[in-house]
Short mmCIF file of C-alpha atoms in Angstrom, two decimals:
data_model
loop_
_atom_site.label_atom_id
_atom_site.label_comp_id
_atom_site.label_asym_id
_atom_site.label_seq_id
_atom_site.Cartn_x
_atom_site.Cartn_y
_atom_site.Cartn_z
CA MET A 1 56.41 93.55 12.77
CA ILE A 2 55.88 91.28 15.78
CA PRO A 3 57.84 92.77 18.72
CA GLN A 4 60.44 90.62 20.36
CA SER A 5 60.17 92.45 23.69
CA ARG A 6 57.88 94.89 25.52
CA ALA A 7 54.98 93.61 23.41
CA GLY A 8 52.49 95.23 25.80
CA SER A 9 53.61 98.75 24.92
CA TRP A 10 52.31 100.66 21.89
CA LYS A 11 55.89 101.83 21.29
CA SER A 12 57.09 98.29 20.65
CA TRP A 13 54.57 97.97 17.80
CA HIS A 14 54.99 101.50 16.47
CA ASP A 15 56.82 102.59 13.33
CA ALA A 16 57.56 106.30 13.34
CA GLN A 17 58.08 106.13 9.57
CA ASP A 18 54.57 104.71 9.10
CA PRO A 19 52.30 106.08 11.84
CA PRO A 20 48.50 105.93 11.82
CA ARG A 21 47.13 107.43 8.60
CA ILE A 22 44.34 109.85 9.36
CA GLY A 23 42.10 111.86 7.06
CA VAL A 24 41.18 115.32 8.31
CA SER A 25 39.00 118.20 7.22
CA GLN A 26 41.47 120.79 5.98
CA CYS A 27 39.94 123.73 7.86
CA LEU A 28 40.82 122.02 11.15
CA GLN A 29 44.51 122.41 10.31
CA GLY A 30 44.16 126.18 10.06
CA GLU A 31 43.90 126.33 6.27
CA LEU A 32 41.81 129.25 4.96
CA VAL A 33 39.23 127.15 3.15
CA ARG A 34 36.00 127.95 4.98
CA HIS A 35 33.07 129.47 3.10
CA ASP A 36 33.93 132.90 4.53
CA GLY A 37 37.65 132.58 3.77
CA GLY A 38 38.51 131.69 7.37
CA HIS A 39 39.43 128.51 9.21
CA THR A 40 38.51 126.52 12.32
CA ARG A 41 41.96 125.52 13.54
CA ASP A 42 41.61 122.81 16.15
CA THR A 43 44.18 122.59 18.96
CA PHE A 44 43.81 118.85 19.44
CA VAL A 45 44.26 118.16 15.73
CA VAL A 46 47.23 120.50 15.16
CA ASP A 47 49.11 120.50 18.46
CA VAL A 48 48.28 117.15 20.07
CA LEU A 49 47.44 114.56 17.42
CA ALA A 50 49.59 115.74 14.50
CA PRO A 51 52.99 114.70 15.97
CA PHE A 52 51.85 111.06 16.18
CA VAL A 53 50.00 110.54 12.88
CA ALA A 54 50.25 111.18 9.15
CA PHE A 55 47.42 113.41 7.94
CA THR A 56 45.66 113.33 4.60
CA SER A 57 43.73 116.60 4.44
CA VAL A 58 40.77 117.49 2.28
CA CYS A 59 38.25 120.27 1.77
CA PRO A 60 35.57 118.66 -0.41
CA GLU A 61 33.86 122.00 -1.13
CA VAL A 62 37.04 123.42 -2.63
CA ALA A 63 37.81 120.13 -4.39
CA VAL A 64 34.50 120.14 -6.28
CA GLY A 65 34.97 123.76 -7.38
CA MET A 66 32.95 125.85 -4.94
CA GLY A 67 35.86 128.20 -4.35
CA VAL A 68 36.88 130.43 -1.42
CA PRO A 69 34.96 132.42 -0.36
CA ARG A 70 31.75 130.76 -1.51
CA PRO A 71 28.00 130.83 -0.94
CA THR A 72 26.84 128.81 2.05
CA ILE A 73 25.41 125.38 1.33
CA ARG A 74 22.82 123.28 3.10
CA ILE A 75 21.19 119.87 2.79
CA VAL A 76 17.67 120.34 1.49
CA LYS A 77 14.98 117.67 1.43
CA GLN A 78 13.24 117.53 -1.94
CA GLY A 79 10.58 114.83 -2.00
CA ASP A 80 12.22 111.63 -0.74
CA ALA A 81 15.74 112.78 -1.69
CA GLU A 82 18.26 115.06 -0.01
CA HIS A 83 20.26 117.54 -2.06
CA LEU A 84 23.27 119.72 -1.33
CA ILE A 85 22.13 123.20 -2.34
CA ALA A 86 23.62 126.71 -2.33
CA PRO A 87 20.38 128.66 -1.57
CA SER A 88 21.69 132.03 -2.75
CA THR A 89 22.41 130.72 -6.26
CA GLY A 90 20.16 127.68 -6.46
CA LYS A 91 23.12 125.54 -7.54
CA ASP A 92 22.72 121.85 -6.73
CA TRP A 93 26.08 120.28 -5.80
CA THR A 94 24.75 116.81 -4.99
CA ALA A 95 26.16 114.95 -8.00
CA GLU A 96 29.58 116.60 -7.83
CA MET A 97 29.95 115.95 -4.09
CA SER A 98 28.72 112.36 -4.29
CA ASP A 99 31.04 111.57 -7.20
CA TYR A 100 33.99 113.17 -5.40
CA GLY A 101 33.21 111.24 -2.21
CA ARG A 102 33.24 107.94 -4.09
CA VAL A 103 36.55 108.77 -5.78
CA GLN A 104 38.10 109.77 -2.46
CA ALA A 105 36.83 106.68 -0.72
CA GLN A 106 38.60 104.52 -3.28
CA SER A 107 41.82 106.50 -2.86
CA TYR A 108 41.53 106.17 0.94
CA ARG A 109 41.09 102.41 0.59
CA GLU A 110 44.17 102.17 -1.63
CA ALA A 111 46.19 104.39 0.73
CA GLY A 112 45.25 102.28 3.76
CA LEU A 113 43.64 105.11 5.70
CA ASP A 114 43.12 104.15 9.36
CA GLY A 115 40.72 106.87 10.48
CA PHE A 116 39.19 110.26 9.80
CA LEU A 117 38.42 113.41 11.80
CA PHE A 118 35.60 115.33 10.15
CA LYS A 119 34.42 118.91 10.73
CA LYS A 120 31.49 119.15 13.11
CA GLY A 121 28.27 120.62 11.76
CA SER A 122 29.36 120.76 8.12
CA PRO A 123 26.74 119.82 5.47
CA SER A 124 29.55 118.05 3.64
CA CYS A 125 31.71 116.66 6.46
CA GLY A 126 29.61 116.49 9.64
CA LEU A 127 28.82 113.10 11.18
CA PHE A 128 26.01 113.82 13.62
CA ARG A 129 22.83 115.93 13.79
CA ILE A 130 23.40 117.75 10.53
CA LYS A 131 20.55 120.14 9.71
CA ILE A 132 18.18 118.97 6.99
CA TYR A 133 16.16 121.89 5.59
CA ASN A 134 12.63 121.37 4.30
CA GLY A 135 13.21 123.81 1.47
CA ALA A 136 15.88 126.11 0.05
CA GLU A 137 14.02 129.33 0.79
CA LYS A 138 14.81 131.61 3.71
CA GLY A 139 13.02 130.55 6.87
CA ALA A 140 12.57 126.93 5.84
CA SER A 141 12.00 124.58 8.75
CA VAL A 142 14.83 122.40 9.97
CA ASP A 143 14.96 118.73 10.87
CA ARG A 144 17.79 117.99 13.32
CA ARG A 145 17.73 114.23 13.02
CA ASN A 146 20.94 112.26 13.18
CA ALA A 147 22.10 112.85 9.59
CA LYS A 148 25.61 113.01 8.11
CA GLY A 149 27.12 115.47 5.68
CA LEU A 150 27.07 114.30 2.07
CA PHE A 151 30.83 113.80 1.65
CA ALA A 152 31.18 112.01 5.00
CA SER A 153 28.20 109.72 4.34
CA THR A 154 29.50 108.81 0.87
CA VAL A 155 32.96 107.94 2.22
CA LEU A 156 31.60 105.91 5.15
CA ASP A 157 29.11 104.05 2.96
CA ALA A 158 32.13 102.80 1.01
CA LEU A 159 34.37 102.34 4.08
CA PRO A 160 32.03 101.34 6.94
CA ASP A 161 34.87 100.14 9.20
CA LEU A 162 36.84 103.41 8.97
CA ALA A 163 37.44 104.90 12.43
CA ALA A 164 35.58 108.20 12.00
CA GLU A 165 34.82 111.00 14.41
CA GLU A 166 34.12 114.73 14.57
CA GLU A 167 36.71 117.09 16.02
CA GLY A 168 34.18 118.63 18.42
CA ARG A 169 33.57 115.27 20.09
CA MET A 170 37.24 115.03 21.05
CA ASN A 171 36.29 117.17 24.07
CA ASP A 172 34.42 114.16 25.45
CA PRO A 173 37.01 112.05 27.36
CA ALA A 174 35.39 108.70 26.56
CA ILE A 175 34.96 109.41 22.84
CA ARG A 176 38.49 110.76 22.52
CA GLU A 177 40.01 107.74 24.25
CA ASP A 178 37.91 105.40 22.12
CA PHE A 179 38.94 107.08 18.86
CA VAL A 180 42.66 107.27 19.66
CA GLU A 181 42.90 103.65 20.82
CA ARG A 182 41.01 102.52 17.74
CA ILE A 183 43.17 104.31 15.18
CA PHE A 184 46.36 102.92 16.73
CA ALA A 185 44.94 99.38 16.81
CA ILE A 186 43.79 99.56 13.17
CA SER A 187 47.16 101.01 12.20
CA ARG A 188 48.96 98.09 13.86
CA LEU A 189 46.75 95.68 11.93
CA ARG A 190 47.49 97.43 8.62
CA ARG A 191 51.24 97.19 9.16
CA LEU A 192 50.98 93.55 10.20
CA LEU A 193 49.06 92.68 7.03
CA ALA A 194 51.74 94.38 4.94
CA THR A 195 54.29 91.83 6.20
CA GLY A 196 52.38 88.81 4.88
CA PRO A 197 51.82 87.38 8.37
CA SER A 198 51.91 83.70 9.19
CA ARG A 199 49.23 82.10 11.34
CA HIS A 200 51.66 82.27 14.26
CA ASP A 201 52.07 86.01 13.67
CA LEU A 202 48.30 86.44 13.79
CA VAL A 203 48.13 84.54 17.08
CA LEU A 204 50.80 86.75 18.65
CA PHE A 205 49.05 89.88 17.37
CA HIS A 206 45.68 88.69 18.63
CA THR A 207 47.06 87.74 22.03
CA ALA A 208 48.52 91.22 22.56
CA HIS A 209 45.14 92.79 21.71
CA LYS A 210 42.97 90.26 23.52
CA GLN A 211 41.91 92.41 26.47
CA MET A 212 41.36 95.45 24.23
CA LEU A 213 39.07 93.37 22.02
CA PHE A 214 37.06 92.16 25.02
CA THR A 215 36.25 95.75 26.01
CA ARG A 216 34.62 96.20 22.58
CA HIS A 217 32.55 93.03 22.12
CA GLU A 218 33.11 89.95 24.26
CA GLN A 219 31.32 87.35 22.13
CA LYS A 220 32.80 88.50 18.84
CA SER A 221 36.23 88.49 20.50
CA ARG A 222 35.75 84.91 21.66
CA ASP A 223 34.60 83.94 18.18
CA LEU A 224 37.70 85.52 16.67
CA GLY A 225 39.93 83.60 19.07
CA ALA A 226 38.16 80.38 18.02
CA TYR A 227 38.64 81.34 14.37
CA LEU A 228 42.41 81.40 14.90
CA GLY A 229 42.23 77.86 16.22
CA GLN A 230 40.56 76.46 13.11
CA PRO A 231 42.43 73.81 11.07
CA GLY A 232 44.52 75.27 8.27
CA ASP A 233 42.58 73.58 5.47
CA HIS A 234 41.78 76.67 3.40
CA ALA A 235 43.79 79.35 1.59
CA HIS A 236 46.03 81.25 3.96
CA GLU A 237 45.34 84.54 2.18
CA ASP A 238 41.60 84.11 2.76
CA PHE A 239 42.23 83.14 6.37
CA VAL A 240 44.23 86.33 7.00
CA ALA A 241 41.60 88.46 5.27
CA GLY A 242 38.89 86.89 7.41
CA TYR A 243 40.81 87.67 10.58
CA ALA A 244 41.43 91.28 9.52
CA ALA A 245 37.76 91.87 8.67
CA ALA A 246 36.61 90.49 12.02
CA PHE A 247 39.22 92.51 13.95
CA ARG A 248 38.10 95.76 12.28
CA SER A 249 34.46 94.89 12.89
CA ILE A 250 35.03 94.42 16.62
CA PHE A 251 36.65 97.86 16.79
CA THR A 252 33.51 99.47 15.36
CA HIS A 253 31.91 98.78 18.75
CA ARG A 254 32.38 101.26 21.56
CA SER A 255 34.04 100.12 24.78
CA SER A 256 32.03 100.54 27.97
CA VAL A 257 32.51 100.81 31.71
CA GLY A 258 30.96 97.41 32.30
CA ARG A 259 33.25 95.62 29.87
CA HIS A 260 36.29 97.48 31.21
CA VAL A 261 35.37 96.32 34.72
CA ASN A 262 35.14 92.72 33.48
CA VAL A 263 38.59 92.99 31.87
CA LEU A 264 40.09 94.54 35.01
CA HIS A 265 38.72 91.67 37.11
CA HIS A 266 40.09 89.19 34.57
CA ALA A 267 43.51 90.85 34.79
CA MET A 268 43.34 90.73 38.57
CA GLY A 269 42.76 86.99 38.32
CA HIS A 270 46.29 86.59 36.92
CA ILE A 271 47.90 88.18 39.98
CA LYS A 272 45.52 87.60 42.91
CA ASN A 273 47.41 84.54 44.19
CA MET A 274 50.52 86.72 44.50
CA LEU A 275 48.80 89.34 46.66
CA ASP A 276 47.98 89.42 50.36
CA GLY A 277 44.50 90.20 51.63
CA GLU A 278 45.08 93.92 52.00
CA GLN A 279 46.53 94.27 48.50
CA LYS A 280 43.55 92.42 47.00
CA GLN A 281 41.14 94.69 48.83
CA VAL A 282 42.92 97.84 47.64
CA LEU A 283 42.82 96.67 44.04
CA LEU A 284 39.17 95.62 44.23
CA SER A 285 38.33 99.00 45.74
CA ARG A 286 40.04 100.83 42.86
CA ILE A 287 38.06 98.80 40.32
CA GLU A 288 34.78 99.44 42.11
CA ASP A 289 35.58 103.15 42.44
CA TYR A 290 35.96 103.24 38.66
CA ARG A 291 32.67 101.38 38.18
CA ALA A 292 30.95 103.94 40.43
CA GLY A 293 32.46 106.89 38.60
CA GLN A 294 34.51 108.01 41.60
CA GLN A 295 37.94 107.46 40.05
CA PRO A 296 39.31 107.17 36.50
CA ARG A 297 40.20 103.77 35.08
CA SER A 298 43.85 104.78 34.87
CA ILE A 299 44.30 104.31 38.63
CA ALA A 300 43.28 100.64 38.50
CA LEU A 301 45.26 100.17 35.28
CA THR A 302 48.41 101.65 36.79
CA LEU A 303 48.13 99.52 39.91
CA ILE A 304 47.60 96.26 37.97
CA SER A 305 50.44 97.16 35.58
CA PHE A 306 52.77 97.83 38.52
CA LEU A 307 51.87 94.52 40.17
CA ALA A 308 52.31 92.65 36.87
CA GLN A 309 55.80 94.10 36.51
CA THR A 310 56.65 93.42 40.15
CA HIS A 311 55.62 89.77 39.88
CA LYS A 312 56.71 89.38 36.23
CA VAL A 313 53.34 88.19 34.97
CA GLU A 314 54.18 87.75 31.30
CA TYR A 315 50.62 87.49 30.02
CA LEU A 316 49.67 90.88 31.47
CA LEU A 317 52.97 92.46 30.45
CA GLY A 318 52.14 91.50 26.89
CA GLN A 319 48.69 93.14 26.87
CA LEU A 320 48.37 96.37 24.89
CA TYR A 321 45.31 97.12 27.00
CA PHE A 322 47.61 98.71 29.57
CA ASP A 323 49.51 100.91 27.10
CA PRO A 324 47.61 101.06 23.78
CA CYS A 325 48.63 104.48 22.49
CA PRO A 326 50.61 107.62 23.42
CA ARG A 327 49.46 108.98 26.77
CA GLU A 328 49.75 112.49 25.39
CA LEU A 329 46.69 111.78 23.24
CA LEU A 330 44.48 110.60 26.09
CA PRO A 331 42.21 112.99 28.00
CA GLY A 332 43.77 112.43 31.43
CA ASP A 333 42.08 111.66 34.72
CA ARG A 334 39.37 114.32 34.85
CA LEU A 335 36.61 111.98 33.79
CA GLN A 336 33.07 113.09 34.53
CA ARG A 337 30.18 111.11 35.93
CA LYS A 338 28.11 112.13 32.90
CA TRP A 339 30.04 110.06 30.36
CA LEU A 340 30.49 107.18 32.81
CA GLU A 341 26.72 106.88 33.13
CA ARG A 342 26.29 107.12 29.37
CA SER A 343 28.94 104.44 28.74
CA THR A 344 27.31 102.16 31.33
CA ASP A 345 24.11 102.27 29.27
CA GLU A 346 26.08 100.80 26.33
CA ASP A 347 27.19 97.66 28.15
CA ASP A 348 25.03 95.24 26.10
CA ASP A 349 26.83 93.49 23.26
CA ASP A 350 23.85 93.71 20.91
#
């Protein structure tokens, strides 16, 4: 599992026979399972992501027996509880959907699922701002608070560290990059654990991911590094499990512009003594342009990676931060000021 060369490239850690394992709402693959008998085929899911991952597809409505076509369903608040109701028939699907979600969550745990792309806006599969109706009757008022669909919430309650997103949010460059990098990192961890890693293996794995981890949560990353340095006076199996849990936890945090800037400056520290004054100024300018939202991060990344290769800086060449996943899955360089400002607001580690 541990690469012997090119450790800083996702390809050197990748196994085409065991790629990231991703759950997906079946309608996004073009399957005719929507309530009206149609689909919501998603180009990113089918044409971009599919060649690099192994999908596990599901339509929870069909799985619990709603059929195709079927009456529309909605989440209805009844007292202090929320129920999944088909208003036209009055049928309450809450128990069936909750039970199915728990069964699926267990199967996903056993299958080692790395992530999930849910259908936006679905009362079963949506992750954000799902409508909560204050009654099943026509014209009932709607609460648009940040609720999840019933199936999605049941699965994520059981698997809180699962890398989960909605397909609609893949149009946001920062969210898409965050999701793709996360599923490949969690996939690498899963395959490492399957080998029965030694403590040395864990150290090599951690070292390759060090800069990626720092963009997620600096203090937790430092704590995890210290954990690896603890004396080996307890069960190795427990030690490995503790590392894995902490690694997954760090990847539940979103990266941010501020933390990326810190990592870029740290990387520059490994090569600055090899550069002349003009080269240092160019690199600093590229980093500051990224901080200001005037250029994408990829320009600074490419320049540092080139300099690391030119000067054979082994530490940087071993960092997956510079090549964490297939470039085809990333959004490219047309990053907007809007998401840069939003990400900057998330710079605190709390």
